[in-house]
Amino acid sequence: MNALIQTIDTPDGAFTMLVDERQRVLASGWTADAEAILGRLAVSNRPDAVREGESDAAAAVAAYYGGDLTAIDTVVVAQSGTSLQRAGWDALREIEPGTPLTYSSFAERLGNPRAVRAAASICARNAPALFVPCHRVLRSDGTLGGFAWGLDVKESLLARESTSLF
């Protein structure tokens, strides 16, 4: 598999997307470091060759930051994982902007309220950040919890999504 990588500027800093030949986002995040993006993928899922290029997903990121919070919803992603992980990533895409869930309520959505650690693991292993909005899941006490790209970015995203509702 060959892939394209593109970095764009956003209000939260550099944002890099890795996409396959079909323009499906494999991994993304708030960094200009291509190795950090590739590192989000299991070695067996990494592309054979990567070159710089333009991705269709970049327009959705620009639209998201321009105020169209649903622009990221139509971007196709490609993730490999267990059936529970894939179901979890699908469920993350159903969380509406401005309505974050706790890990507990996310586990409930997955059909197992006691699987809080599994819910957290699904978020932690999410490679196409933003497009699969794991930033919309909080600790049970409502605090931010972890985020691969930094709590400052997570806080900014949540603030952007909450203020757009008014």
Coordinates of C-alpha atoms in Angstrom, one line a residue:
M1 CA 0.0 0.0 0.0
N2 CA 1.1 3.5 -0.8
A3 CA 0.0 6.6 1.1
L4 CA 0.0 10.3 1.0
I5 CA 0.9 12.6 3.9
Q6 CA -0.1 16.2 4.2
T7 CA 0.4 18.8 7.0
I8 CA -1.8 21.9 7.3
D9 CA -1.9 24.7 9.7
T10 CA -4.9 24.9 12.2
P11 CA -5.6 27.2 15.2
D12 CA -4.4 24.2 17.3
G13 CA -1.1 23.9 15.4
A14 CA 0.1 21.7 12.6
F15 CA -2.3 18.9 11.7
T16 CA -1.0 16.0 9.7
M17 CA -3.1 13.4 7.8
L18 CA -1.9 10.1 6.3
V19 CA -4.3 8.8 3.6
D20 CA -4.3 5.7 1.4
E21 CA -4.7 5.5 -2.3
R22 CA -8.5 5.8 -1.9
Q23 CA -8.2 8.9 0.2
R24 CA -9.2 7.1 3.4
V25 CA -7.6 8.6 6.5
L26 CA -5.3 6.0 8.2
A27 CA -3.9 8.3 10.9
S28 CA -3.9 11.9 11.8
G29 CA -3.0 14.3 14.6
W30 CA -1.7 17.6 15.7
T31 CA 2.0 17.4 14.7
A32 CA 4.2 18.0 11.8
D33 CA 6.2 14.9 12.6
A34 CA 5.4 12.2 10.0
E35 CA 7.0 9.5 12.1
A36 CA 4.6 10.4 15.0
I37 CA 1.7 9.9 12.6
L38 CA 3.1 6.6 11.2
G39 CA 3.7 5.5 14.8
R40 CA -0.1 5.6 15.5
L41 CA -0.4 2.5 13.2
A42 CA 0.6 -1.0 14.0
V43 CA 3.7 -2.0 12.0
S44 CA 1.7 -4.4 10.0
N45 CA -0.7 -1.6 8.9
R46 CA 1.9 0.9 7.8
P47 CA 2.1 1.8 4.2
D48 CA 5.0 0.5 2.1
A49 CA 5.7 4.0 0.7
V50 CA 4.7 7.5 1.8
R51 CA 5.0 10.6 -0.2
E52 CA 3.8 14.2 0.4
G53 CA 0.7 15.1 -1.4
E54 CA -2.8 16.7 -1.0
S55 CA -5.6 14.8 0.7
D56 CA -9.3 15.3 0.3
A57 CA -9.5 15.3 4.1
A58 CA -7.7 18.6 4.3
A59 CA -10.8 20.5 3.1
A60 CA -12.9 18.9 5.9
V61 CA -10.4 20.0 8.5
A62 CA -10.4 23.5 7.2
A63 CA -14.3 23.5 7.2
Y64 CA -14.3 22.1 10.8
Y65 CA -12.0 24.9 12.0
G66 CA -14.1 27.3 10.0
G67 CA -17.2 26.4 12.0
D68 CA -18.7 23.5 10.2
L69 CA -18.2 20.9 12.9
T70 CA -20.0 18.2 10.8
A71 CA -17.5 18.5 7.9
I72 CA -15.3 15.7 9.5
D73 CA -18.3 13.3 9.6
T74 CA -18.1 12.5 5.9
V75 CA -14.4 11.8 5.7
V76 CA -13.8 8.1 5.2
V77 CA -11.3 6.4 7.5
A78 CA -9.7 3.0 7.5
Q79 CA -8.9 1.3 10.8
S80 CA -7.9 -2.2 11.6
G81 CA -8.7 -3.7 14.9
T82 CA -10.9 -6.2 16.8
S83 CA -14.6 -6.2 16.3
L84 CA -15.0 -4.4 19.6
Q85 CA -12.5 -1.7 18.6
R86 CA -14.2 -1.2 15.2
A87 CA -17.6 -0.9 16.9
G88 CA -16.1 1.6 19.3
W89 CA -14.6 3.7 16.6
D90 CA -18.0 3.7 14.8
A91 CA -19.7 4.7 18.1
L92 CA -17.2 7.6 18.5
R93 CA -18.3 9.0 15.2
E94 CA -21.9 9.1 16.5
I95 CA -21.1 11.4 19.4
E96 CA -22.5 14.8 18.5
P97 CA -20.2 17.9 18.8
G98 CA -20.8 19.7 22.1
T99 CA -22.2 16.6 23.8
P100 CA -19.2 14.7 25.2
L101 CA -19.6 11.4 26.9
T102 CA -17.8 9.9 29.9
Y103 CA -15.8 6.7 29.5
S104 CA -18.6 5.1 31.6
S105 CA -21.4 6.3 29.3
F106 CA -19.3 5.4 26.2
A107 CA -18.9 1.8 27.6
E108 CA -22.7 1.7 28.1
R109 CA -23.1 2.7 24.4
L110 CA -20.9 -0.2 23.5
G111 CA -23.3 -2.5 25.4
N112 CA -21.1 -3.2 28.4
P113 CA -21.3 -0.6 31.2
R114 CA -18.4 -2.3 33.1
A115 CA -16.0 -2.1 30.1
V116 CA -14.7 1.3 31.0
R117 CA -11.1 0.3 30.5
A118 CA -11.9 -1.2 27.1
A119 CA -13.7 2.1 26.2
A120 CA -10.6 4.1 27.2
S121 CA -8.4 1.7 25.2
I122 CA -10.5 2.2 22.1
C123 CA -10.0 5.9 22.4
A124 CA -6.2 5.5 23.0
R125 CA -5.8 3.3 19.9
N126 CA -7.7 5.6 17.7
A127 CA -5.4 6.6 14.8
P128 CA -7.4 9.0 12.7
A129 CA -7.9 11.6 15.4
L130 CA -10.5 14.4 14.8
F131 CA -12.2 12.3 12.1
V132 CA -13.0 9.7 14.7
P133 CA -13.6 12.2 17.6
C134 CA -12.1 10.4 20.6
H135 CA -11.6 13.9 22.1
R136 CA -15.4 13.8 22.9
V137 CA -14.9 11.3 25.7
L138 CA -14.1 12.4 29.2
R139 CA -13.2 10.8 32.5
S140 CA -16.1 9.8 34.7
D141 CA -15.6 12.8 36.9
G142 CA -15.9 15.1 33.8
T143 CA -12.2 16.0 33.6
L144 CA -10.4 15.8 30.3
G145 CA -8.4 12.6 30.9
G146 CA -5.8 11.6 28.3
F147 CA -5.3 12.6 24.7
A148 CA -2.5 11.6 22.5
W149 CA -2.1 15.1 21.1
G150 CA -2.1 16.9 24.4
L151 CA -4.8 18.1 26.8
D152 CA -4.5 21.7 25.5
V153 CA -5.6 20.5 22.0
K154 CA -8.5 18.4 23.5
E155 CA -9.6 21.3 25.6
S156 CA -9.5 23.6 22.6
L157 CA -11.6 21.2 20.5
L158 CA -14.2 20.7 23.2
A159 CA -14.4 24.5 23.7
R160 CA -14.8 25.1 19.9
E161 CA -17.6 22.5 19.8
S162 CA -19.4 23.7 22.9
T163 CA -19.4 27.4 21.9
S164 CA -20.7 26.6 18.4
L165 CA -24.0 25.4 19.9
F166 CA -25.0 28.9 21.0

